[in-house]
Amino acid sequence: MFTGIIEDIGTVRSVSKSGDAFALTISSKIMDDVKLGDSIAVNGVCLTARTIKGNEFTADVMAETLRKSSLGQLKPGSKVNLERALSPTGRFGGHIVSGHIDGTGTVKSIKPEGNAMWVEIAAPASILRLIIMKGSIAIDGISLTVAGLGDASFKVSVIPHTASETTLLDKKPGDTVNLENDVIGKYVERLLSTPAESEKKDSQLTLDTLMTNGFI
């Protein structure tokens, strides 16, 4: 589990592709306590460190992840948002982020307002239906608050600290970003849309049953 509070901007050192196999080697300054098998969110996607060498780690990316995320667009030199899995003794400064993104969106615009920057993201209906005003969403792994919501897009307002500690404002209109909805909203939608097992079963109570058992 993650919080969406980015710890470092890492650099992609190499990209290895062989058929459907895909591996990323990334350098970072937060590798001091990372062990083999640890989870690290890369632009919001939970990956597993399979090798560690100095300040670099290598992680495999499966085909499904490439289909659902923007990781396939990375190349040597690309900057990425990194967050290690939440420590039980750490501060919960963002919101619950699983690292299992729901899809991608497209940057529509980035506009200044005072000391903040408005970022508008176009997103598919499947993601927009789970977004609420002032709710939380992770964009490339960054925990942000929804400050505007339309039929085909949503907006966030980015403060200077977030701008300087993440890659979000390096994006340009047309760029792809990874999106993860608030996990609580997804569970609520699932529970409301799926009948309980007891509701699925046809009732065995009939007039014949009542008569046989002496109730009529």
mmCIF file of N, CA, C and O in Angstrom, residues 1-100:
data_model
loop_
_atom_site.group_PDB
_atom_site.id
_atom_site.type_symbol
_atom_site.label_atom_id
_atom_site.label_comp_id
_atom_site.label_asym_id
_atom_site.label_seq_id
_atom_site.Cartn_x
_atom_site.Cartn_y
_atom_site.Cartn_z
ATOM 1 N N MET A 1 0.843 -1.195 0.000
ATOM 2 C CA MET A 1 0.000 0.000 0.000
ATOM 3 C C MET A 1 0.878 1.244 0.000
ATOM 4 O O MET A 1 1.963 1.260 0.578
ATOM 5 N N PHE A 2 0.383 2.303 -0.646
ATOM 6 C CA PHE A 2 1.107 3.558 -0.749
ATOM 7 C C PHE A 2 0.188 4.704 -0.303
ATOM 8 O O PHE A 2 -0.996 4.501 -0.034
ATOM 9 N N THR A 3 0.752 5.913 -0.231
ATOM 10 C CA THR A 3 -0.037 7.063 0.190
ATOM 11 C C THR A 3 -0.159 8.131 -0.883
ATOM 12 O O THR A 3 -0.918 9.073 -0.729
ATOM 13 N N GLY A 4 0.615 8.008 -1.959
ATOM 14 C CA GLY A 4 0.577 9.032 -2.985
ATOM 15 C C GLY A 4 1.461 10.226 -2.676
ATOM 16 O O GLY A 4 1.400 11.243 -3.376
ATOM 17 N N ILE A 5 2.289 10.117 -1.631
ATOM 18 C CA ILE A 5 3.257 11.158 -1.316
ATOM 19 C C ILE A 5 4.596 10.745 -1.936
ATOM 20 O O ILE A 5 5.249 9.814 -1.455
ATOM 21 N N ILE A 6 4.989 11.406 -3.006
ATOM 22 C CA ILE A 6 6.178 11.016 -3.769
ATOM 23 C C ILE A 6 7.443 11.264 -2.949
ATOM 24 O O ILE A 6 7.622 12.335 -2.368
ATOM 25 N N GLU A 7 8.331 10.255 -2.916
ATOM 26 C CA GLU A 7 9.561 10.355 -2.140
ATOM 27 C C GLU A 7 10.756 10.814 -2.971
ATOM 28 O O GLU A 7 11.694 11.419 -2.446
ATOM 29 N N ASP A 8 10.732 10.522 -4.258
ATOM 30 C CA ASP A 8 11.881 10.865 -5.094
ATOM 31 C C ASP A 8 11.469 10.869 -6.558
ATOM 32 O O ASP A 8 10.521 10.181 -6.956
ATOM 33 N N ILE A 9 12.168 11.672 -7.339
ATOM 34 C CA ILE A 9 12.045 11.609 -8.789
ATOM 35 C C ILE A 9 13.233 10.803 -9.287
ATOM 36 O O ILE A 9 14.386 11.243 -9.194
ATOM 37 N N GLY A 10 12.965 9.591 -9.755
ATOM 38 C CA GLY A 10 14.019 8.706 -10.226
ATOM 39 C C GLY A 10 14.267 8.890 -11.715
ATOM 40 O O GLY A 10 13.524 9.597 -12.410
ATOM 41 N N THR A 11 15.320 8.244 -12.196
ATOM 42 C CA THR A 11 15.682 8.319 -13.613
ATOM 43 C C THR A 11 15.767 6.922 -14.204
ATOM 44 O O THR A 11 16.405 6.040 -13.624
ATOM 45 N N VAL A 12 15.085 6.708 -15.311
ATOM 46 C CA VAL A 12 15.159 5.423 -16.006
ATOM 47 C C VAL A 12 16.546 5.298 -16.635
ATOM 48 O O VAL A 12 16.954 6.143 -17.447
ATOM 49 N N ARG A 13 17.273 4.245 -16.248
ATOM 50 C CA ARG A 13 18.619 4.029 -16.790
ATOM 51 C C ARG A 13 18.601 3.130 -18.018
ATOM 52 O O ARG A 13 19.387 3.322 -18.938
ATOM 53 N N SER A 14 17.723 2.140 -18.011
ATOM 54 C CA SER A 14 17.640 1.274 -19.183
ATOM 55 C C SER A 14 16.258 0.656 -19.274
ATOM 56 O O SER A 14 15.542 0.525 -18.271
ATOM 57 N N VAL A 15 15.889 0.315 -20.494
ATOM 58 C CA VAL A 15 14.631 -0.358 -20.783
ATOM 59 C C VAL A 15 14.961 -1.600 -21.585
ATOM 60 O O VAL A 15 15.591 -1.516 -22.643
ATOM 61 N N SER A 16 14.559 -2.752 -21.064
ATOM 62 C CA SER A 16 14.858 -4.015 -21.732
ATOM 63 C C SER A 16 13.563 -4.625 -22.250
ATOM 64 O O SER A 16 12.616 -4.849 -21.477
ATOM 65 N N LYS A 17 13.509 -4.888 -23.553
ATOM 66 C CA LYS A 17 12.330 -5.478 -24.166
ATOM 67 C C LYS A 17 12.721 -6.732 -24.920
ATOM 68 O O LYS A 17 13.703 -6.748 -25.658
ATOM 69 N N SER A 18 11.952 -7.791 -24.725
ATOM 70 C CA SER A 18 12.148 -9.031 -25.453
ATOM 71 C C SER A 18 10.798 -9.704 -25.607
ATOM 72 O O SER A 18 10.297 -10.346 -24.677
ATOM 73 N N GLY A 19 10.174 -9.523 -26.770
ATOM 74 C CA GLY A 19 8.821 -10.027 -26.957
ATOM 75 C C GLY A 19 7.878 -9.256 -26.050
ATOM 76 O O GLY A 19 7.844 -8.028 -26.060
ATOM 77 N N ASP A 20 7.115 -9.990 -25.243
ATOM 78 C CA ASP A 20 6.218 -9.360 -24.281
ATOM 79 C C ASP A 20 6.925 -9.021 -22.973
ATOM 80 O O ASP A 20 6.329 -8.390 -22.097
ATOM 81 N N ALA A 21 8.166 -9.450 -22.839
ATOM 82 C CA ALA A 21 8.910 -9.171 -21.601
ATOM 83 C C ALA A 21 9.421 -7.740 -21.624
ATOM 84 O O ALA A 21 9.871 -7.236 -22.652
ATOM 85 N N PHE A 22 9.354 -7.098 -20.465
ATOM 86 C CA PHE A 22 9.721 -5.694 -20.359
ATOM 87 C C PHE A 22 10.301 -5.477 -18.972
ATOM 88 O O PHE A 22 9.716 -5.903 -17.972
ATOM 89 N N ALA A 23 11.456 -4.857 -18.895
ATOM 90 C CA ALA A 23 12.081 -4.595 -17.593
ATOM 91 C C ALA A 23 12.626 -3.182 -17.571
ATOM 92 O O ALA A 23 13.137 -2.673 -18.574
ATOM 93 N N LEU A 24 12.506 -2.540 -16.409
ATOM 94 C CA LEU A 24 12.998 -1.188 -16.210
ATOM 95 C C LEU A 24 14.091 -1.195 -15.156
ATOM 96 O O LEU A 24 13.945 -1.827 -14.110
ATOM 97 N N THR A 25 15.173 -0.486 -15.429
ATOM 98 C CA THR A 25 16.193 -0.235 -14.417
ATOM 99 C C THR A 25 16.154 1.252 -14.106
ATOM 100 O O THR A 25 16.246 2.090 -15.021
ATOM 101 N N ILE A 26 15.988 1.567 -12.824
ATOM 102 C CA ILE A 26 15.759 2.944 -12.390
ATOM 103 C C ILE A 26 16.730 3.291 -11.272
ATOM 104 O O ILE A 26 16.946 2.488 -10.353
ATOM 105 N N SER A 27 17.297 4.473 -11.331
ATOM 106 C CA SER A 27 18.174 4.942 -10.249
ATOM 107 C C SER A 27 17.385 5.890 -9.350
ATOM 108 O O SER A 27 16.513 6.634 -9.819
ATOM 109 N N SER A 28 17.717 5.850 -8.049
ATOM 110 C CA SER A 28 16.995 6.666 -7.078
ATOM 111 C C SER A 28 17.859 6.877 -5.841
ATOM 112 O O SER A 28 18.749 6.079 -5.541
ATOM 113 N N LYS A 29 17.543 7.927 -5.106
ATOM 114 C CA LYS A 29 18.261 8.200 -3.863
ATOM 115 C C LYS A 29 17.555 7.615 -2.639
ATOM 116 O O LYS A 29 17.952 7.883 -1.507
ATOM 117 N N ILE A 30 16.512 6.817 -2.850
ATOM 118 C CA ILE A 30 15.782 6.231 -1.715
ATOM 119 C C ILE A 30 16.006 4.726 -1.616
ATOM 120 O O ILE A 30 15.166 3.990 -1.094
ATOM 121 N N MET A 31 17.153 4.256 -2.078
ATOM 122 C CA MET A 31 17.416 2.827 -2.138
ATOM 123 C C MET A 31 18.077 2.275 -0.882
ATOM 124 O O MET A 31 18.347 1.075 -0.790
ATOM 125 N N ASP A 32 18.352 3.118 0.112
ATOM 126 C CA ASP A 32 19.145 2.685 1.263
ATOM 127 C C ASP A 32 18.539 1.506 2.016
ATOM 128 O O ASP A 32 19.267 0.655 2.522
ATOM 129 N N ASP A 33 17.203 1.445 2.126
ATOM 130 C CA ASP A 33 16.603 0.343 2.888
ATOM 131 C C ASP A 33 15.709 -0.548 2.027
ATOM 132 O O ASP A 33 14.906 -1.321 2.545
ATOM 133 N N VAL A 34 15.840 -0.462 0.710
ATOM 134 C CA VAL A 34 15.043 -1.299 -0.189
ATOM 135 C C VAL A 34 15.691 -2.672 -0.314
ATOM 136 O O VAL A 34 16.901 -2.787 -0.512
ATOM 137 N N LYS A 35 14.857 -3.716 -0.184
ATOM 138 C CA LYS A 35 15.343 -5.091 -0.267
ATOM 139 C C LYS A 35 14.726 -5.773 -1.493
ATOM 140 O O LYS A 35 13.710 -5.322 -2.022
ATOM 141 N N LEU A 36 15.348 -6.887 -1.904
ATOM 142 C CA LEU A 36 14.795 -7.666 -3.008
ATOM 143 C C LEU A 36 13.357 -8.063 -2.686
ATOM 144 O O LEU A 36 13.050 -8.502 -1.577
ATOM 145 N N GLY A 37 12.483 -7.906 -3.645
ATOM 146 C CA GLY A 37 11.078 -8.257 -3.446
ATOM 147 C C GLY A 37 10.230 -7.129 -2.908
ATOM 148 O O GLY A 37 9.006 -7.271 -2.821
ATOM 149 N N ASP A 38 10.848 -6.003 -2.548
ATOM 150 C CA ASP A 38 10.070 -4.870 -2.045
ATOM 151 C C ASP A 38 9.254 -4.235 -3.159
ATOM 152 O O ASP A 38 9.624 -4.283 -4.348
ATOM 153 N N SER A 39 8.155 -3.614 -2.770
ATOM 154 C CA SER A 39 7.289 -2.916 -3.718
ATOM 155 C C SER A 39 7.687 -1.444 -3.812
ATOM 156 O O SER A 39 7.919 -0.796 -2.787
ATOM 157 N N ILE A 40 7.748 -0.951 -5.029
ATOM 158 C CA ILE A 40 8.017 0.463 -5.279
ATOM 159 C C ILE A 40 7.030 0.936 -6.335
ATOM 160 O O ILE A 40 6.880 0.292 -7.386
ATOM 161 N N ALA A 41 6.343 2.035 -6.060
ATOM 162 C CA ALA A 41 5.411 2.593 -7.042
ATOM 163 C C ALA A 41 6.191 3.464 -8.018
ATOM 164 O O ALA A 41 6.890 4.397 -7.615
ATOM 165 N N VAL A 42 6.080 3.140 -9.300
ATOM 166 C CA VAL A 42 6.745 3.887 -10.367
ATOM 167 C C VAL A 42 5.657 4.572 -11.190
ATOM 168 O O VAL A 42 4.876 3.899 -11.866
ATOM 169 N N ASN A 43 5.580 5.894 -11.084
ATOM 170 C CA ASN A 43 4.485 6.639 -11.717
ATOM 171 C C ASN A 43 3.130 6.040 -11.344
ATOM 172 O O ASN A 43 2.226 5.932 -12.174
ATOM 173 N N GLY A 44 3.032 5.620 -10.086
ATOM 174 C CA GLY A 44 1.767 5.117 -9.573
ATOM 175 C C GLY A 44 1.522 3.645 -9.775
ATOM 176 O O GLY A 44 0.507 3.118 -9.305
ATOM 177 N N VAL A 45 2.433 2.948 -10.449
ATOM 178 C CA VAL A 45 2.269 1.510 -10.719
ATOM 179 C C VAL A 45 3.158 0.721 -9.769
ATOM 180 O O VAL A 45 4.373 0.929 -9.721
ATOM 181 N N CYS A 46 2.556 -0.186 -9.018
ATOM 182 C CA CYS A 46 3.304 -0.996 -8.056
ATOM 183 C C CYS A 46 4.163 -2.029 -8.791
ATOM 184 O O CYS A 46 3.647 -2.892 -9.489
ATOM 185 N N LEU A 47 5.484 -1.916 -8.624
ATOM 186 C CA LEU A 47 6.417 -2.866 -9.223
ATOM 187 C C LEU A 47 7.251 -3.506 -8.127
ATOM 188 O O LEU A 47 7.358 -2.978 -7.021
ATOM 189 N N THR A 48 7.844 -4.654 -8.439
ATOM 190 C CA THR A 48 8.648 -5.406 -7.472
ATOM 191 C C THR A 48 10.119 -5.356 -7.864
ATOM 192 O O THR A 48 10.477 -5.670 -9.005
ATOM 193 N N ALA A 49 10.952 -4.972 -6.910
ATOM 194 C CA ALA A 49 12.392 -4.905 -7.166
ATOM 195 C C ALA A 49 12.959 -6.324 -7.238
ATOM 196 O O ALA A 49 12.969 -7.043 -6.258
ATOM 197 N N ARG A 50 13.399 -6.751 -8.427
ATOM 198 C CA ARG A 50 13.941 -8.109 -8.575
ATOM 199 C C ARG A 50 15.465 -8.134 -8.493
ATOM 200 O O ARG A 50 16.062 -9.169 -8.195
ATOM 201 N N THR A 51 16.104 -7.001 -8.790
ATOM 202 C CA THR A 51 17.546 -6.883 -8.570
ATOM 203 C C THR A 51 17.827 -5.488 -8.027
ATOM 204 O O THR A 51 17.125 -4.522 -8.360
ATOM 205 N N ILE A 52 18.848 -5.405 -7.192
ATOM 206 C CA ILE A 52 19.261 -4.119 -6.626
ATOM 207 C C ILE A 52 20.777 -4.033 -6.744
ATOM 208 O O ILE A 52 21.494 -4.971 -6.385
ATOM 209 N N LYS A 53 21.248 -2.920 -7.275
ATOM 210 C CA LYS A 53 22.691 -2.711 -7.395
ATOM 211 C C LYS A 53 22.985 -1.247 -7.117
ATOM 212 O O LYS A 53 22.642 -0.367 -7.909
ATOM 213 N N GLY A 54 23.581 -0.989 -5.955
ATOM 214 C CA GLY A 54 23.866 0.386 -5.567
ATOM 215 C C GLY A 54 22.591 1.189 -5.438
ATOM 216 O O GLY A 54 21.685 0.822 -4.692
ATOM 217 N N ASN A 55 22.511 2.272 -6.189
ATOM 218 C CA ASN A 55 21.322 3.128 -6.122
ATOM 219 C C ASN A 55 20.340 2.842 -7.246
ATOM 220 O O ASN A 55 19.520 3.686 -7.590
ATOM 221 N N GLU A 56 20.417 1.631 -7.812
ATOM 222 C CA GLU A 56 19.524 1.252 -8.895
ATOM 223 C C GLU A 56 18.752 -0.024 -8.569
ATOM 224 O O GLU A 56 19.253 -0.893 -7.848
ATOM 225 N N PHE A 57 17.558 -0.128 -9.095
ATOM 226 C CA PHE A 57 16.788 -1.370 -8.994
ATOM 227 C C PHE A 57 16.201 -1.687 -10.359
ATOM 228 O O PHE A 57 15.978 -0.802 -11.185
ATOM 229 N N THR A 58 15.974 -2.970 -10.586
ATOM 230 C CA THR A 58 15.344 -3.429 -11.819
ATOM 231 C C THR A 58 14.033 -4.110 -11.478
ATOM 232 O O THR A 58 13.960 -4.894 -10.517
ATOM 233 N N ALA A 59 12.996 -3.811 -12.242
ATOM 234 C CA ALA A 59 11.674 -4.399 -12.015
ATOM 235 C C ALA A 59 11.106 -4.886 -13.339
ATOM 236 O O ALA A 59 11.290 -4.244 -14.381
ATOM 237 N N ASP A 60 10.431 -6.026 -13.294
ATOM 238 C CA ASP A 60 9.752 -6.557 -14.476
ATOM 239 C C ASP A 60 8.372 -5.920 -14.599
ATOM 240 O O ASP A 60 7.705 -5.631 -13.599
ATOM 241 N N VAL A 61 7.948 -5.718 -15.830
ATOM 242 C CA VAL A 61 6.626 -5.161 -16.107
ATOM 243 C C VAL A 61 5.887 -6.144 -17.006
ATOM 244 O O VAL A 61 6.351 -6.453 -18.102
ATOM 245 N N MET A 62 4.751 -6.655 -16.540
ATOM 246 C CA MET A 62 4.038 -7.653 -17.333
ATOM 247 C C MET A 62 3.188 -6.987 -18.417
ATOM 248 O O MET A 62 2.919 -5.777 -18.379
ATOM 249 N N ALA A 63 2.773 -7.789 -19.386
ATOM 250 C CA ALA A 63 2.050 -7.278 -20.551
ATOM 251 C C ALA A 63 0.770 -6.543 -20.157
ATOM 252 O O ALA A 63 0.444 -5.494 -20.731
ATOM 253 N N GLU A 64 0.045 -7.046 -19.170
ATOM 254 C CA GLU A 64 -1.204 -6.400 -18.739
ATOM 255 C C GLU A 64 -0.925 -5.006 -18.200
ATOM 256 O O GLU A 64 -1.685 -4.057 -18.457
ATOM 257 N N THR A 65 0.172 -4.848 -17.475
ATOM 258 C CA THR A 65 0.539 -3.536 -16.946
ATOM 259 C C THR A 65 0.873 -2.574 -18.075
ATOM 260 O O THR A 65 0.511 -1.391 -18.040
ATOM 261 N N LEU A 66 1.552 -3.069 -19.106
ATOM 262 C CA LEU A 66 1.873 -2.227 -20.251
ATOM 263 C C LEU A 66 0.609 -1.773 -20.977
ATOM 264 O O LEU A 66 0.527 -0.641 -21.455
ATOM 265 N N ARG A 67 -0.395 -2.667 -21.037
ATOM 266 C CA ARG A 67 -1.647 -2.303 -21.705
ATOM 267 C C ARG A 67 -2.416 -1.250 -20.935
ATOM 268 O O ARG A 67 -3.079 -0.395 -21.531
ATOM 269 N N LYS A 68 -2.380 -1.319 -19.606
ATOM 270 C CA LYS A 68 -3.223 -0.464 -18.779
ATOM 271 C C LYS A 68 -2.532 0.809 -18.298
ATOM 272 O O LYS A 68 -3.177 1.646 -17.668
ATOM 273 N N SER A 69 -1.235 0.951 -18.540
ATOM 274 C CA SER A 69 -0.499 2.088 -17.998
ATOM 275 C C SER A 69 0.340 2.773 -19.074
ATOM 276 O O SER A 69 0.358 2.352 -20.239
ATOM 277 N N SER A 70 1.047 3.805 -18.643
ATOM 278 C CA SER A 70 1.926 4.541 -19.563
ATOM 279 C C SER A 70 3.373 4.080 -19.458
ATOM 280 O O SER A 70 4.258 4.683 -20.084
ATOM 281 N N LEU A 71 3.658 3.018 -18.709
ATOM 282 C CA LEU A 71 5.042 2.609 -18.495
ATOM 283 C C LEU A 71 5.741 2.210 -19.791
ATOM 284 O O LEU A 71 6.965 2.339 -19.910
ATOM 285 N N GLY A 72 4.992 1.735 -20.762
ATOM 286 C CA GLY A 72 5.585 1.341 -22.030
ATOM 287 C C GLY A 72 6.164 2.510 -22.809
ATOM 288 O O GLY A 72 6.919 2.316 -23.770
ATOM 289 N N GLN A 73 5.826 3.747 -22.399
ATOM 290 C CA GLN A 73 6.334 4.933 -23.086
ATOM 291 C C GLN A 73 7.662 5.416 -22.509
ATOM 292 O O GLN A 73 8.277 6.335 -23.048
ATOM 293 N N LEU A 74 8.094 4.797 -21.405
ATOM 294 C CA LEU A 74 9.344 5.231 -20.770
ATOM 295 C C LEU A 74 10.554 4.834 -21.611
ATOM 296 O O LEU A 74 10.546 3.806 -22.287
ATOM 297 N N LYS A 75 11.590 5.641 -21.515
ATOM 298 C CA LYS A 75 12.845 5.376 -22.225
ATOM 299 C C LYS A 75 13.999 5.844 -21.350
ATOM 300 O O LYS A 75 13.774 6.564 -20.356
ATOM 301 N N PRO A 76 15.222 5.441 -21.654
ATOM 302 C CA PRO A 76 16.358 5.886 -20.853
ATOM 303 C C PRO A 76 16.386 7.418 -20.740
ATOM 304 O O PRO A 76 16.232 8.128 -21.729
ATOM 305 N N GLY A 77 16.522 7.889 -19.505
ATOM 306 C CA GLY A 77 16.516 9.328 -19.251
ATOM 307 C C GLY A 77 15.185 9.845 -18.759
ATOM 308 O O GLY A 77 15.111 10.961 -18.226
ATOM 309 N N SER A 78 14.101 9.058 -18.924
ATOM 310 C CA SER A 78 12.784 9.490 -18.443
ATOM 311 C C SER A 78 12.804 9.661 -16.926
ATOM 312 O O SER A 78 13.413 8.869 -16.201
ATOM 313 N N LYS A 79 12.113 10.708 -16.444
ATOM 314 C CA LYS A 79 11.966 10.932 -15.014
ATOM 315 C C LYS A 79 10.666 10.291 -14.539
ATOM 316 O O LYS A 79 9.634 10.387 -15.218
ATOM 317 N N VAL A 80 10.721 9.657 -13.368
ATOM 318 C CA VAL A 80 9.547 8.953 -12.845
ATOM 319 C C VAL A 80 9.344 9.269 -11.364
ATOM 320 O O VAL A 80 10.312 9.467 -10.612
ATOM 321 N N ASN A 81 8.083 9.314 -10.959
ATOM 322 C CA ASN A 81 7.741 9.488 -9.547
ATOM 323 C C ASN A 81 7.905 8.156 -8.822
ATOM 324 O O ASN A 81 7.410 7.130 -9.298
ATOM 325 N N LEU A 82 8.574 8.180 -7.674
ATOM 326 C CA LEU A 82 8.817 6.956 -6.917
ATOM 327 C C LEU A 82 8.311 7.083 -5.484
ATOM 328 O O LEU A 82 8.451 8.128 -4.855
ATOM 329 N N GLU A 83 7.730 5.989 -5.004
ATOM 330 C CA GLU A 83 7.326 5.897 -3.594
ATOM 331 C C GLU A 83 7.499 4.462 -3.127
ATOM 332 O O GLU A 83 7.023 3.541 -3.778
ATOM 333 N N ARG A 84 8.178 4.294 -2.008
ATOM 334 C CA ARG A 84 8.283 2.968 -1.402
ATOM 335 C C ARG A 84 6.973 2.632 -0.704
ATOM 336 O O ARG A 84 6.189 3.523 -0.356
ATOM 337 N N ALA A 85 6.724 1.338 -0.499
ATOM 338 C CA ALA A 85 5.510 0.910 0.198
ATOM 339 C C ALA A 85 5.466 1.550 1.582
ATOM 340 O O ALA A 85 6.503 1.783 2.213
ATOM 341 N N LEU A 86 4.253 1.835 2.051
ATOM 342 C CA LEU A 86 4.049 2.521 3.321
ATOM 343 C C LEU A 86 4.593 1.715 4.493
ATOM 344 O O LEU A 86 4.298 0.533 4.642
ATOM 345 N N SER A 87 5.376 2.365 5.329
ATOM 346 C CA SER A 87 5.848 1.749 6.566
ATOM 347 C C SER A 87 4.786 1.914 7.640
ATOM 348 O O SER A 87 4.122 2.962 7.706
ATOM 349 N N PRO A 88 4.578 0.896 8.495
ATOM 350 C CA PRO A 88 3.557 1.017 9.545
ATOM 351 C C PRO A 88 3.860 2.132 10.539
ATOM 352 O O PRO A 88 2.977 2.556 11.286
ATOM 353 N N THR A 89 5.097 2.620 10.545
ATOM 354 C CA THR A 89 5.455 3.704 11.466
ATOM 355 C C THR A 89 5.481 5.059 10.766
ATOM 356 O O THR A 89 5.797 6.071 11.388
ATOM 357 N N GLY A 90 5.147 5.072 9.473
ATOM 358 C CA GLY A 90 5.201 6.316 8.722
ATOM 359 C C GLY A 90 3.936 7.139 8.873
ATOM 360 O O GLY A 90 2.908 6.671 9.385
ATOM 361 N N ARG A 91 3.996 8.390 8.413
ATOM 362 C CA ARG A 91 2.833 9.279 8.427
ATOM 363 C C ARG A 91 1.963 9.007 7.201
ATOM 364 O O ARG A 91 2.475 8.811 6.107
ATOM 365 N N PHE A 92 0.661 9.013 7.412
ATOM 366 C CA PHE A 92 -0.273 8.789 6.325
ATOM 367 C C PHE A 92 -0.696 10.148 5.784
ATOM 368 O O PHE A 92 -1.759 10.662 6.093
ATOM 369 N N GLY A 93 0.161 10.741 4.939
ATOM 370 C CA GLY A 93 -0.074 12.107 4.513
ATOM 371 C C GLY A 93 -0.950 12.267 3.292
ATOM 372 O O GLY A 93 -1.418 13.363 2.998
ATOM 373 N N GLY A 94 -1.184 11.196 2.534
ATOM 374 C CA GLY A 94 -1.982 11.313 1.320
ATOM 375 C C GLY A 94 -3.317 10.607 1.462
ATOM 376 O O GLY A 94 -4.140 10.984 2.298
ATOM 377 N N HIS A 95 -3.548 9.568 0.636
ATOM 378 C CA HIS A 95 -4.732 8.736 0.788
ATOM 379 C C HIS A 95 -4.344 7.307 0.426
ATOM 380 O O HIS A 95 -3.209 7.046 0.037
ATOM 381 N N ILE A 96 -5.266 6.368 0.598
ATOM 382 C CA ILE A 96 -4.955 4.969 0.332
ATOM 383 C C ILE A 96 -4.760 4.768 -1.174
ATOM 384 O O ILE A 96 -5.678 4.977 -1.961
ATOM 385 N N VAL A 97 -3.542 4.375 -1.551
ATOM 386 C CA VAL A 97 -3.200 4.131 -2.949
ATOM 387 C C VAL A 97 -2.675 2.699 -3.055
ATOM 388 O O VAL A 97 -1.750 2.319 -2.343
ATOM 389 N N SER A 98 -3.272 1.902 -3.932
ATOM 390 C CA SER A 98 -2.897 0.490 -4.031
ATOM 391 C C SER A 98 -1.735 0.259 -4.994
ATOM 392 O O SER A 98 -1.040 -0.749 -4.915
ATOM 393 N N GLY A 99 -1.539 1.182 -5.939
ATOM 394 C CA GLY A 99 -0.537 0.952 -6.974
ATOM 395 C C GLY A 99 -1.073 0.116 -8.121
ATOM 396 O O GLY A 99 -0.327 -0.244 -9.035
ATOM 397 N N HIS A 100 -2.368 -0.192 -8.095
ATOM 398 C CA HIS A 100 -3.019 -0.927 -9.179
ATOM 399 C C HIS A 100 -3.912 0.071 -9.905
ATOM 400 O O HIS A 100 -5.057 0.300 -9.520
#
